[in-house]
Amino acid sequence: MIILAIETSCDETSASVLKSTGGRLELLSNVVSSQIDIHKQYGGVVPEVAARHHVQNINPVIMEALETAKIKPQKLSYLAVVSGPGLITSLIVGVEAAKALSVAWQKPLINVNHMYSHIAGNFLSKVEFPAVCLVVSGGHTELVLLKNYSQFKKIGQTVDDAAGEAFDKVAKLLGLGYPGGPAVALKATEFLISNFQFSKISLPRPLINSGDFNFSFSGLKTAVLYTAQKMKKKELEQRTSEICYEFQQAVVDVLVGKTMKAAQKHKVKTVLMAGGVAANKKLRESLRESVEAKGLKFGVPEFRLCTDNAAMVAIAGYYLAKKKRPSRDDWKKVKVNPNWELK
Amino acid sequence: MKYITKSERETLNVAEKFVQRLKGGEVLCLIGDLGSGKTAFTKGLAKGLGVKNIITSPTFVLLKSYTAKLKNINKLVHIDAYRLDSGAELDYIGVEEYFSDKNCITVIEWADRVKDIWPVNAIEIKFKVLKGNKREIHIK
Ligand SMILES: Nc1ncnc2c1ncn2[C@@H]1O[C@H](COP(=O)(O)OP(=O)(O)OP(=O)(O)O)[C@@H](O)[C@H]1O
Ligand SMILES: [Mg+2]
């Protein structure tokens, strides 16, 4: 089976070709045209700019993915595309391109959820089920229980801010740059290096003992705000790295704590991680330690498969195609769905 | 109208009560610093409007829309301009359509960043962080 996947749900225009031979998966190409640098100038995302870049990049990116893979369109078994969740004006570029190609090349189109594709970034190698996956990004924080590669259920989510968003906003509160995740993580490391003691600042671990699998990070953001407000300018400058250290620790404690509780309750064999925040080293290593200490398997996609990319969409498409054979008419049912939540 | 709330719950209550004054078609422009309670207020609105979903912060996705159930109001659109510089960007993703929908309530967090597209009937709501957990909510 050979799949061409397309992803335009947010900032990156991406296309990828995946080949499976007897269940063994091989990525033949994964082309990503990132706009992060462009959006950095604005300190955020600019929908109009994003969409314009997707429109400009979509065809060259698809062609490059096919050329790198040395695959002619006739050789493809299926196409796959992300139709949500995401920014409507960005999603529509990829979805319409995929539909047009589906008709032109007479290849069935597989509809993929962006969050599921993040999880599928873990499926390049075999996974022992049941598994639980912590999906953390700028816009999402979710715990998903997987029965197998394509059957899953969301068992918890943030009730307010996402973890990545909390990092960004804390960076803003402390006057650090955008994107906030790496800036806060870097400061936290500085504190660790220059101090052999624990942070004297103590922030809450919201919902850590709530009994369910939901998260809340807005209270943590507020606690950082109060902490910063109480300090004089000079003191705040001196203790910014200490605040970052404690903040990151609080986020990690909650994410790891709840993921482990979910693992235990649902007697999983494997704990997985996905999404852009999986790039946070402290989080990744803490979760790995806890998981391995319990004798369970741990998995996280390699870094380039953590951020938005079409390779993970292709992998997701592969497992969806195995579950239900796609048909040539399927493109008619594919519609952009900016609010498509995992169930 | 000015309110001082002492907890998130009280802010939710203020919002839930405020819903009684809505007829549909309103655009609520929320202004206030990080952590001042704009999303909390929207959660209260959603409760009052009979929205079943959990309201999460739309900062990263820019816009979330929910099904509402209160008289003629069938939709709550929750927008966040935190990462935007001008209203043109919201125009571009088609918010005009919501502004003119009589069965829809539109809420915009960080609305001061997109003043250029406020409709004439916009309702401004300002949030201030006072001491501790106190918040001032000023509905104009
Ligand atoms: N009286 C209060 N009213 C509202 N929120 C309160 C109050 N007291 C404390 N809080 C806390 O303040 C925080 C408000 O956060 P919220 O995310 O709603 O703010 P926001 O204005 O939406 O911030 P952002 O600019 O990040 O979107 C929550 O953590 C809430 O629990
Ligand atoms: Mg908010």
Short mmCIF file of C-alpha atoms and ligand atoms in Angstrom, two decimals:
data_model
loop_
_atom_site.label_atom_id
_atom_site.label_comp_id
_atom_site.label_asym_id
_atom_site.label_seq_id
_atom_site.Cartn_x
_atom_site.Cartn_y
_atom_site.Cartn_z
CA MET A 1 0.00 0.00 0.00
CA ILE A 2 1.33 3.45 -0.91
CA ILE A 3 -0.27 6.58 0.57
CA LEU A 4 0.21 10.25 -0.24
CA ALA A 5 -0.82 12.48 2.68
CA ILE A 6 -1.44 16.22 2.82
CA GLU A 7 -1.51 18.45 5.91
CA THR A 8 -2.35 22.17 6.05
CA SER A 9 -4.19 22.44 9.37
CA CYS A 10 -2.08 25.26 10.77
CA ASP A 11 1.29 26.79 9.96
CA GLU A 12 3.00 24.11 7.93
CA THR A 13 2.26 22.98 4.41
CA SER A 14 3.31 19.36 4.26
CA ALA A 15 3.05 16.27 2.07
CA SER A 16 4.41 12.80 2.61
CA VAL A 17 4.56 9.41 0.94
CA LEU A 18 4.36 6.21 2.99
CA LYS A 19 4.85 2.67 1.78
CA SER A 20 3.83 -0.48 3.57
CA THR A 21 5.20 -3.88 2.70
CA GLY A 22 3.54 -6.67 4.64
CA GLY A 23 2.75 -4.37 7.57
CA ARG A 24 6.21 -2.83 7.66
CA LEU A 25 5.98 0.94 7.26
CA GLU A 26 8.53 3.03 5.45
CA LEU A 27 8.43 6.81 4.98
CA LEU A 28 9.55 7.56 1.46
CA SER A 29 9.29 11.32 1.87
CA ASN A 30 8.10 13.99 4.28
CA VAL A 31 8.23 17.54 2.92
CA VAL A 32 7.44 20.36 5.35
CA SER A 33 7.33 24.00 4.37
CA SER A 34 7.21 25.86 7.66
CA GLN A 35 5.93 29.37 8.19
CA ILE A 36 7.04 29.61 11.80
CA ASP A 37 9.70 32.21 10.96
CA ILE A 38 7.18 34.31 9.10
CA HIS A 39 4.69 34.21 11.96
CA LYS A 40 7.39 34.85 14.51
CA GLN A 41 7.68 38.38 13.12
CA TYR A 42 4.07 38.90 14.12
CA GLY A 43 4.38 37.08 17.45
CA GLY A 44 1.49 34.87 16.51
CA VAL A 45 -0.33 33.39 13.60
CA VAL A 46 -1.79 35.40 10.75
CA PRO A 47 -4.61 33.50 9.04
CA GLU A 48 -4.47 35.47 5.82
CA VAL A 49 -0.71 35.05 5.50
CA ALA A 50 -0.98 31.38 6.47
CA ALA A 51 -3.62 30.64 3.84
CA ARG A 52 -1.76 32.54 1.13
CA HIS A 53 1.39 30.53 1.83
CA HIS A 54 -0.52 27.27 1.80
CA VAL A 55 -1.97 28.15 -1.59
CA GLN A 56 1.46 29.02 -2.95
CA ASN A 57 3.17 25.97 -1.45
CA ILE A 58 0.65 23.20 -1.79
CA ASN A 59 1.44 22.04 -5.33
CA PRO A 60 5.23 22.31 -5.11
CA VAL A 61 5.19 20.50 -1.75
CA ILE A 62 3.03 17.65 -3.09
CA MET A 63 5.19 17.32 -6.21
CA GLU A 64 8.38 17.33 -4.16
CA ALA A 65 7.00 14.62 -1.88
CA LEU A 66 6.24 12.41 -4.89
CA GLU A 67 9.57 13.12 -6.56
CA THR A 68 11.63 12.46 -3.44
CA ALA A 69 9.73 9.21 -2.96
CA LYS A 70 10.19 8.37 -6.65
CA ILE A 71 6.52 7.49 -6.87
CA LYS A 72 4.26 8.26 -9.82
CA PRO A 73 0.65 9.18 -9.01
CA GLN A 74 -0.61 5.99 -10.71
CA LYS A 75 1.32 3.93 -8.16
CA LEU A 76 -0.56 5.43 -5.19
CA SER A 77 -3.13 3.31 -3.41
CA TYR A 78 -4.74 6.12 -1.45
CA LEU A 79 -4.65 9.82 -0.61
CA ALA A 80 -5.06 11.09 2.95
CA VAL A 81 -5.80 14.58 4.20
CA VAL A 82 -6.42 16.37 7.50
CA SER A 83 -9.83 18.06 7.54
CA GLY A 84 -9.84 19.23 11.17
CA PRO A 85 -9.45 20.49 13.79
CA GLY A 86 -7.63 23.63 12.74
CA LEU A 87 -7.97 26.96 11.06
CA ILE A 88 -10.73 26.81 8.43
CA THR A 89 -8.92 28.96 5.88
CA SER A 90 -5.79 26.80 6.16
CA LEU A 91 -7.53 23.42 6.24
CA ILE A 92 -9.53 24.19 3.14
CA VAL A 93 -6.39 24.55 1.00
CA GLY A 94 -5.22 21.01 1.73
CA VAL A 95 -8.67 19.48 1.62
CA GLU A 96 -9.62 20.98 -1.73
CA ALA A 97 -6.28 20.02 -3.26
CA ALA A 98 -6.70 16.46 -2.01
CA LYS A 99 -10.25 16.21 -3.34
CA ALA A 100 -9.20 17.48 -6.76
CA LEU A 101 -6.36 14.95 -6.90
CA SER A 102 -8.67 12.18 -5.73
CA VAL A 103 -10.97 12.84 -8.68
CA ALA A 104 -8.20 13.43 -11.20
CA TRP A 105 -6.11 10.41 -10.23
CA GLN A 106 -9.08 8.18 -9.32
CA LYS A 107 -7.60 7.42 -5.90
CA PRO A 108 -9.77 7.04 -2.77
CA LEU A 109 -9.36 9.85 -0.24
CA ILE A 110 -9.02 9.11 3.49
CA ASN A 111 -10.25 11.73 5.93
CA VAL A 112 -7.91 12.14 8.92
CA ASN A 113 -8.34 13.95 12.24
CA HIS A 114 -5.32 16.11 13.11
CA MET A 115 -5.20 14.93 16.74
CA TYR A 116 -5.37 11.27 15.71
CA SER A 117 -2.56 11.90 13.24
CA HIS A 118 -0.38 13.23 16.08
CA ILE A 119 -0.96 9.97 17.94
CA ALA A 120 -0.25 7.94 14.80
CA GLY A 121 3.20 9.55 14.70
CA ASN A 122 3.98 6.78 17.21
CA PHE A 123 2.90 3.96 14.91
CA LEU A 124 5.94 3.65 12.67
CA SER A 125 7.00 0.77 14.87
CA LYS A 126 4.78 -1.82 16.54
CA VAL A 127 2.82 -0.79 19.64
CA GLU A 128 1.58 -3.12 22.37
CA PHE A 129 -2.03 -2.37 23.25
CA PRO A 130 -3.91 -1.21 25.19
CA ALA A 131 -2.05 2.08 25.26
CA VAL A 132 -2.68 5.55 26.56
CA CYS A 133 -1.42 8.62 24.71
CA LEU A 134 -0.82 12.08 26.15
CA VAL A 135 -1.37 14.59 23.36
CA VAL A 136 0.04 18.00 24.23
CA SER A 137 0.32 21.00 21.98
CA GLY A 138 -0.36 24.73 21.87
CA GLY A 139 -4.06 24.24 21.36
CA HIS A 140 -4.70 20.81 22.91
CA THR A 141 -4.05 18.74 26.00
CA GLU A 142 -5.76 15.36 25.90
CA LEU A 143 -5.47 11.81 27.19
CA VAL A 144 -6.54 9.20 24.67
CA LEU A 145 -6.99 5.51 25.43
CA LEU A 146 -6.20 3.21 22.52
CA LYS A 147 -7.59 -0.31 22.16
CA ASN A 148 -5.65 -0.81 18.94
CA TYR A 149 -4.20 1.34 16.15
CA SER A 150 -7.54 2.73 15.04
CA GLN A 151 -9.95 2.34 17.95
CA PHE A 152 -9.62 4.94 20.64
CA LYS A 153 -11.47 7.06 23.14
CA LYS A 154 -10.68 10.43 24.66
CA ILE A 155 -10.69 9.97 28.44
CA GLY A 156 -9.63 13.45 29.52
CA GLN A 157 -8.75 16.93 28.32
CA THR A 158 -7.96 20.41 29.53
CA VAL A 159 -10.98 22.31 30.78
CA ASP A 160 -9.40 25.70 30.03
CA ASP A 161 -5.90 26.47 28.69
CA ALA A 162 -3.75 23.90 26.86
CA ALA A 163 -0.30 23.10 28.27
CA GLY A 164 1.53 24.71 25.35
CA GLU A 165 -0.64 27.79 25.67
CA ALA A 166 0.25 28.04 29.37
CA PHE A 167 3.94 28.00 28.46
CA ASP A 168 3.38 30.79 25.93
CA LYS A 169 1.38 32.94 28.30
CA VAL A 170 3.78 32.51 31.19
CA ALA A 171 6.58 33.54 28.84
CA LYS A 172 4.55 36.64 28.00
CA LEU A 173 3.86 37.41 31.69
CA LEU A 174 7.59 37.18 32.41
CA GLY A 175 8.61 39.17 29.37
CA LEU A 176 10.29 36.25 27.58
CA GLY A 177 10.00 35.81 23.82
CA TYR A 178 7.72 33.94 21.45
CA PRO A 179 7.39 30.99 21.07
CA GLY A 180 7.20 30.69 24.83
CA GLY A 181 7.78 26.96 25.31
CA PRO A 182 11.48 26.88 24.51
CA ALA A 183 12.04 30.25 26.26
CA VAL A 184 10.56 29.04 29.55
CA ALA A 185 12.33 25.67 29.32
CA LEU A 186 15.65 27.40 28.75
CA LYS A 187 15.19 29.67 31.78
CA ALA A 188 14.23 26.68 33.88
CA THR A 189 17.47 24.95 32.96
CA GLU A 190 19.42 28.08 33.88
CA PHE A 191 17.96 27.93 37.37
CA LEU A 192 18.84 24.28 37.70
CA ILE A 193 22.42 24.93 36.68
CA SER A 194 23.00 27.89 38.96
CA ASN A 195 21.21 26.51 42.02
CA PHE A 196 21.69 23.27 43.85
CA GLN A 197 18.63 23.92 45.93
CA PHE A 198 14.93 23.65 45.30
CA SER A 199 12.84 26.55 44.15
CA LYS A 200 11.41 28.51 47.05
CA ILE A 201 8.46 29.51 44.92
CA SER A 202 5.59 27.12 45.08
CA LEU A 203 2.91 26.97 42.44
CA PRO A 204 -0.23 24.80 42.46
CA ARG A 205 -0.62 21.43 40.69
CA PRO A 206 -4.18 21.99 39.42
CA LEU A 207 -6.56 19.00 39.42
CA ILE A 208 -3.73 16.60 40.23
CA ASN A 209 -5.97 14.64 42.60
CA SER A 210 -9.29 15.28 40.87
CA GLY A 211 -10.03 11.61 40.27
CA ASP A 212 -10.81 12.18 36.59
CA PHE A 213 -8.36 12.63 33.72
CA ASN A 214 -8.98 16.29 33.01
CA PHE A 215 -6.37 19.03 33.18
CA SER A 216 -6.50 22.73 34.02
CA PHE A 217 -3.72 25.19 33.39
CA SER A 218 -5.40 28.57 33.65
CA GLY A 219 -5.01 28.55 37.44
CA LEU A 220 -1.31 27.94 37.04
CA LYS A 221 -1.06 30.91 34.66
CA THR A 222 -2.88 33.01 37.26
CA ALA A 223 -0.59 31.80 40.04
CA VAL A 224 2.43 32.93 38.01
CA LEU A 225 0.71 36.28 37.47
CA TYR A 226 0.16 36.72 41.22
CA THR A 227 3.73 35.63 41.99
CA ALA A 228 5.14 38.14 39.53
CA GLN A 229 2.85 40.90 40.80
CA LYS A 230 4.10 40.45 44.35
CA MET A 231 7.72 40.99 43.37
CA LYS A 232 9.51 44.27 42.79
CA LYS A 233 10.94 44.69 39.31
CA LYS A 234 14.48 43.88 40.37
CA GLU A 235 13.48 40.79 42.30
CA LEU A 236 11.34 39.58 39.41
CA GLU A 237 14.28 39.93 37.05
CA GLN A 238 16.47 37.93 39.38
CA ARG A 239 13.93 35.21 40.02
CA THR A 240 12.44 34.75 36.54
CA SER A 241 14.40 31.55 36.01
CA GLU A 242 13.22 30.27 39.39
CA ILE A 243 9.59 30.92 38.46
CA CYS A 244 10.12 29.19 35.12
CA TYR A 245 11.67 26.22 36.87
CA GLU A 246 8.78 25.82 39.27
CA PHE A 247 6.18 26.45 36.56
CA GLN A 248 7.64 23.82 34.27
CA GLN A 249 7.87 21.40 37.18
CA ALA A 250 4.21 22.00 38.01
CA VAL A 251 3.11 21.33 34.41
CA VAL A 252 5.26 18.21 34.24
CA ASP A 253 4.00 16.91 37.61
CA VAL A 254 0.39 17.23 36.53
CA LEU A 255 0.85 15.79 33.03
CA VAL A 256 2.98 12.87 34.20
CA GLY A 257 0.90 12.24 37.33
CA LYS A 258 -2.38 12.03 35.47
CA THR A 259 -1.01 10.04 32.57
CA MET A 260 0.35 7.47 35.02
CA LYS A 261 -2.96 7.28 36.84
CA ALA A 262 -4.71 6.67 33.53
CA ALA A 263 -2.15 4.00 32.66
CA GLN A 264 -2.78 2.25 35.94
CA LYS A 265 -6.56 2.47 35.85
CA HIS A 266 -6.81 1.17 32.31
CA LYS A 267 -4.04 -1.41 32.76
CA VAL A 268 -2.21 -0.33 29.63
CA LYS A 269 0.93 -1.94 28.30
CA THR A 270 2.26 1.19 26.60
CA VAL A 271 2.31 4.93 27.32
CA LEU A 272 2.70 7.23 24.31
CA MET A 273 3.22 10.92 23.86
CA ALA A 274 2.46 13.21 20.93
CA GLY A 275 2.17 16.86 19.92
CA GLY A 276 4.51 19.83 19.84
CA VAL A 277 4.99 20.03 23.62
CA ALA A 278 6.47 16.51 23.51
CA ALA A 279 9.56 18.41 22.36
CA ASN A 280 9.95 19.61 25.97
CA LYS A 281 12.84 17.52 27.23
CA LYS A 282 11.96 17.71 30.89
CA LEU A 283 8.43 16.44 30.20
CA ARG A 284 9.58 13.69 27.88
CA GLU A 285 12.27 12.39 30.18
CA SER A 286 10.10 12.58 33.32
CA LEU A 287 7.32 10.63 31.65
CA ARG A 288 9.76 8.09 30.26
CA GLU A 289 11.24 7.50 33.73
CA SER A 290 7.86 7.04 35.39
CA VAL A 291 6.62 4.72 32.67
CA GLU A 292 9.71 2.56 32.63
CA ALA A 293 9.79 2.39 36.43
CA LYS A 294 6.41 0.66 36.19
CA GLY A 295 7.78 -1.80 33.66
CA LEU A 296 5.65 -0.39 30.84
CA LYS A 297 6.68 0.52 27.31
CA PHE A 298 7.20 4.19 26.47
CA GLY A 299 6.96 5.78 23.06
CA VAL A 300 7.36 9.24 21.62
CA PRO A 301 7.76 10.10 17.93
CA GLU A 302 11.14 11.34 16.81
CA PHE A 303 11.26 15.10 16.98
CA ARG A 304 10.43 15.90 13.35
CA LEU A 305 7.26 13.81 13.71
CA CYS A 306 6.12 15.71 16.84
CA THR A 307 5.38 19.00 15.13
CA ASP A 308 2.76 19.24 12.39
CA ASN A 309 3.71 17.14 9.40
CA ALA A 310 2.12 14.94 6.77
CA ALA A 311 4.10 11.79 7.61
CA MET A 312 1.96 11.20 10.67
CA VAL A 313 -1.13 11.78 8.52
CA ALA A 314 0.04 9.11 6.12
CA ILE A 315 0.57 6.67 8.99
CA ALA A 316 -2.90 7.50 10.35
CA GLY A 317 -4.32 7.03 6.86
CA TYR A 318 -2.70 3.62 6.61
CA TYR A 319 -4.39 2.34 9.77
CA LEU A 320 -7.74 3.89 8.84
CA ALA A 321 -7.56 2.22 5.42
CA LYS A 322 -6.87 -1.12 7.09
CA LYS A 323 -9.90 -0.69 9.32
CA LYS A 324 -12.32 0.28 6.57
CA ARG A 325 -11.53 -0.07 2.92
CA PRO A 326 -11.73 3.40 1.32
CA SER A 327 -13.77 3.86 -1.83
CA ARG A 328 -13.35 6.22 -4.78
CA ASP A 329 -16.44 8.17 -3.86
CA ASP A 330 -15.21 8.99 -0.38
CA TRP A 331 -13.95 12.44 -1.40
CA LYS A 332 -17.58 13.57 -1.61
CA LYS A 333 -17.95 13.09 2.14
CA VAL A 334 -14.77 14.90 3.11
CA LYS A 335 -15.57 18.33 4.49
CA VAL A 336 -13.46 20.82 6.39
CA ASN A 337 -14.36 20.57 10.07
CA PRO A 338 -12.48 23.18 12.17
CA ASN A 339 -14.05 21.89 15.42
CA TRP A 340 -13.53 18.16 14.86
CA GLU A 341 -12.97 16.81 18.38
CA LEU A 342 -11.79 13.28 19.09
CA LYS A 343 -14.58 11.32 20.74
CA MET B 1 -22.77 48.21 35.09
CA LYS B 2 -19.84 47.34 37.36
CA TYR B 3 -19.34 44.15 39.34
CA ILE B 4 -16.62 43.13 41.75
CA THR B 5 -16.29 39.36 41.96
CA LYS B 6 -14.26 37.52 44.58
CA SER B 7 -13.91 34.15 42.91
CA GLU B 8 -14.14 32.49 39.54
CA ARG B 9 -17.53 31.12 40.56
CA GLU B 10 -18.87 34.64 41.12
CA THR B 11 -17.64 35.68 37.67
CA LEU B 12 -19.39 32.67 36.15
CA ASN B 13 -22.58 33.74 37.93
CA VAL B 14 -22.36 37.33 36.69
CA ALA B 15 -22.00 36.02 33.14
CA GLU B 16 -24.79 33.50 33.49
CA LYS B 17 -27.17 36.23 34.74
CA PHE B 18 -26.05 38.61 32.00
CA VAL B 19 -27.31 36.10 29.43
CA GLN B 20 -30.88 37.05 30.32
CA ARG B 21 -30.27 40.41 28.69
CA LEU B 22 -29.19 38.91 25.39
CA LYS B 23 -31.59 38.67 22.47
CA GLY B 24 -29.32 37.10 19.87
CA GLY B 25 -27.02 38.84 17.41
CA GLU B 26 -24.90 40.51 20.10
CA VAL B 27 -21.14 40.81 19.81
CA LEU B 28 -19.41 40.91 23.21
CA CYS B 29 -15.98 42.51 23.14
CA LEU B 30 -13.93 41.40 26.17
CA ILE B 31 -10.90 43.41 27.19
CA GLY B 32 -8.48 42.66 30.01
CA ASP B 33 -5.03 41.34 30.86
CA LEU B 34 -3.85 37.74 30.99
CA GLY B 35 -5.73 35.85 33.68
CA SER B 36 -8.31 38.56 34.25
CA GLY B 37 -11.21 36.18 33.64
CA LYS B 38 -12.33 36.57 30.02
CA THR B 39 -12.47 32.85 29.38
CA ALA B 40 -14.03 32.26 32.80
CA PHE B 41 -16.75 34.79 31.91
CA THR B 42 -17.34 33.01 28.59
CA LYS B 43 -17.77 29.73 30.47
CA GLY B 44 -20.56 31.40 32.44
CA LEU B 45 -22.17 32.71 29.27
CA ALA B 46 -22.04 29.23 27.77
CA LYS B 47 -23.73 27.75 30.81
CA GLY B 48 -26.48 30.36 30.61
CA LEU B 49 -26.88 29.70 26.90
CA GLY B 50 -27.29 25.97 27.44
CA VAL B 51 -24.04 24.95 25.75
CA LYS B 52 -23.16 21.36 26.64
CA ASN B 53 -19.45 21.36 25.70
CA ILE B 54 -16.52 22.26 27.90
CA ILE B 55 -15.42 25.78 26.94
CA THR B 56 -11.65 25.83 26.46
CA SER B 57 -9.42 28.76 25.61
CA PRO B 58 -9.50 29.55 21.87
CA THR B 59 -6.14 31.36 21.93
CA PHE B 60 -4.40 28.88 19.64
CA VAL B 61 -7.26 27.97 17.35
CA LEU B 62 -8.59 31.58 17.13
CA LEU B 63 -12.22 30.52 16.95
CA LYS B 64 -14.45 27.86 18.41
CA SER B 65 -18.15 27.55 17.81
CA TYR B 66 -20.64 25.76 20.02
CA THR B 67 -24.29 24.80 19.78
CA ALA B 68 -26.43 26.86 22.15
CA LYS B 69 -30.00 26.29 23.26
CA LEU B 70 -31.78 29.33 24.62
CA LYS B 71 -34.91 30.65 22.93
CA ASN B 72 -33.82 31.73 19.42
CA ILE B 73 -30.10 31.58 20.22
CA ASN B 74 -28.55 28.45 18.72
CA LYS B 75 -24.89 29.31 18.48
CA LEU B 76 -22.05 30.65 20.62
CA VAL B 77 -18.93 31.71 18.75
CA HIS B 78 -15.84 32.18 20.94
CA ILE B 79 -13.03 34.14 19.32
CA ASP B 80 -9.60 35.06 20.73
CA ALA B 81 -7.59 37.88 19.16
CA TYR B 82 -4.60 37.39 21.48
CA ARG B 83 -2.36 36.27 18.64
CA LEU B 84 -3.72 38.74 16.10
CA ASP B 85 -2.72 42.25 15.17
CA SER B 86 -5.73 43.51 13.30
CA GLY B 87 -9.35 42.75 12.61
CA ALA B 88 -8.64 42.14 8.94
CA GLU B 89 -7.46 38.71 10.00
CA LEU B 90 -10.83 37.93 11.55
CA ASP B 91 -12.63 39.32 8.53
CA TYR B 92 -10.59 36.92 6.50
CA ILE B 93 -11.81 33.88 8.42
CA GLY B 94 -15.37 35.03 7.92
CA VAL B 95 -16.54 36.42 11.26
CA GLU B 96 -18.81 39.00 9.59
CA GLU B 97 -21.20 36.17 9.01
CA TYR B 98 -21.51 35.58 12.75
CA PHE B 99 -21.80 39.27 13.59
CA SER B 100 -24.90 39.56 11.44
CA ASP B 101 -26.49 36.32 12.65
CA LYS B 102 -29.50 37.03 14.87
CA ASN B 103 -29.37 33.53 16.34
CA CYS B 104 -25.76 33.76 17.38
CA ILE B 105 -23.81 35.28 20.28
CA THR B 106 -20.23 36.20 19.44
CA VAL B 107 -17.61 36.68 22.16
CA ILE B 108 -14.18 38.15 21.37
CA GLU B 109 -11.35 37.93 23.91
CA TRP B 110 -8.58 40.52 23.54
CA ALA B 111 -11.06 42.54 21.48
CA ASP B 112 -8.95 45.70 21.87
CA ARG B 113 -6.54 44.15 19.37
CA VAL B 114 -9.20 44.11 16.65
CA LYS B 115 -11.07 47.36 17.29
CA ASP B 116 -11.19 48.02 13.55
CA ILE B 117 -13.88 45.41 13.04
CA TRP B 118 -16.13 46.01 16.05
CA PRO B 119 -19.71 46.23 14.78
CA VAL B 120 -21.76 49.29 15.81
CA ASN B 121 -23.76 47.24 18.30
CA ALA B 122 -20.64 45.83 20.05
CA ILE B 123 -20.96 45.50 23.83
CA GLU B 124 -17.68 46.28 25.57
CA ILE B 125 -16.85 44.34 28.73
CA LYS B 126 -13.70 45.27 30.65
CA PHE B 127 -11.89 43.02 33.13
CA LYS B 128 -9.44 44.17 35.76
CA VAL B 129 -7.34 42.12 38.16
CA LEU B 130 -7.70 43.68 41.61
CA LYS B 131 -6.04 42.35 44.75
CA GLY B 132 -5.84 38.57 44.99
CA ASN B 133 -8.81 36.85 43.45
CA LYS B 134 -10.85 40.00 43.05
CA ARG B 135 -11.84 41.01 39.56
CA GLU B 136 -13.68 44.09 38.36
CA ILE B 137 -16.04 43.45 35.48
CA HIS B 138 -17.36 46.52 33.73
CA ILE B 139 -20.15 45.96 31.22
CA LYS B 140 -20.70 49.05 29.09
N1 LIG C 1 -12.99 36.63 40.60
C1 LIG C 1 -12.49 35.88 39.62
N2 LIG C 1 -13.07 35.87 38.40
C2 LIG C 1 -12.55 35.15 37.39
N3 LIG C 1 -11.45 34.37 37.49
C3 LIG C 1 -10.83 34.34 38.68
C4 LIG C 1 -11.33 35.08 39.78
N4 LIG C 1 -10.51 34.85 40.83
C5 LIG C 1 -9.56 34.03 40.40
N5 LIG C 1 -9.74 33.71 39.12
C6 LIG C 1 -8.85 32.87 38.33
O1 LIG C 1 -8.30 33.69 37.32
C7 LIG C 1 -8.09 32.95 36.14
C8 LIG C 1 -8.81 33.57 34.98
O2 LIG C 1 -8.31 32.97 33.84
P1 LIG C 1 -8.94 33.10 32.40
O3 LIG C 1 -8.26 32.11 31.56
O4 LIG C 1 -10.41 33.07 32.49
O5 LIG C 1 -8.46 34.59 32.02
P2 LIG C 1 -8.44 35.24 30.59
O6 LIG C 1 -8.79 36.66 30.79
O7 LIG C 1 -9.26 34.47 29.65
O8 LIG C 1 -6.91 35.12 30.23
P3 LIG C 1 -6.21 35.07 28.80
O9 LIG C 1 -5.83 36.47 28.49
O10 LIG C 1 -5.04 34.18 29.04
O11 LIG C 1 -7.16 34.52 27.81
C9 LIG C 1 -8.58 31.55 36.42
O12 LIG C 1 -7.47 30.79 36.82
C10 LIG C 1 -9.53 31.74 37.57
O13 LIG C 1 -9.64 30.61 38.40
MG MG C 2 -8.83 33.54 27.83
#
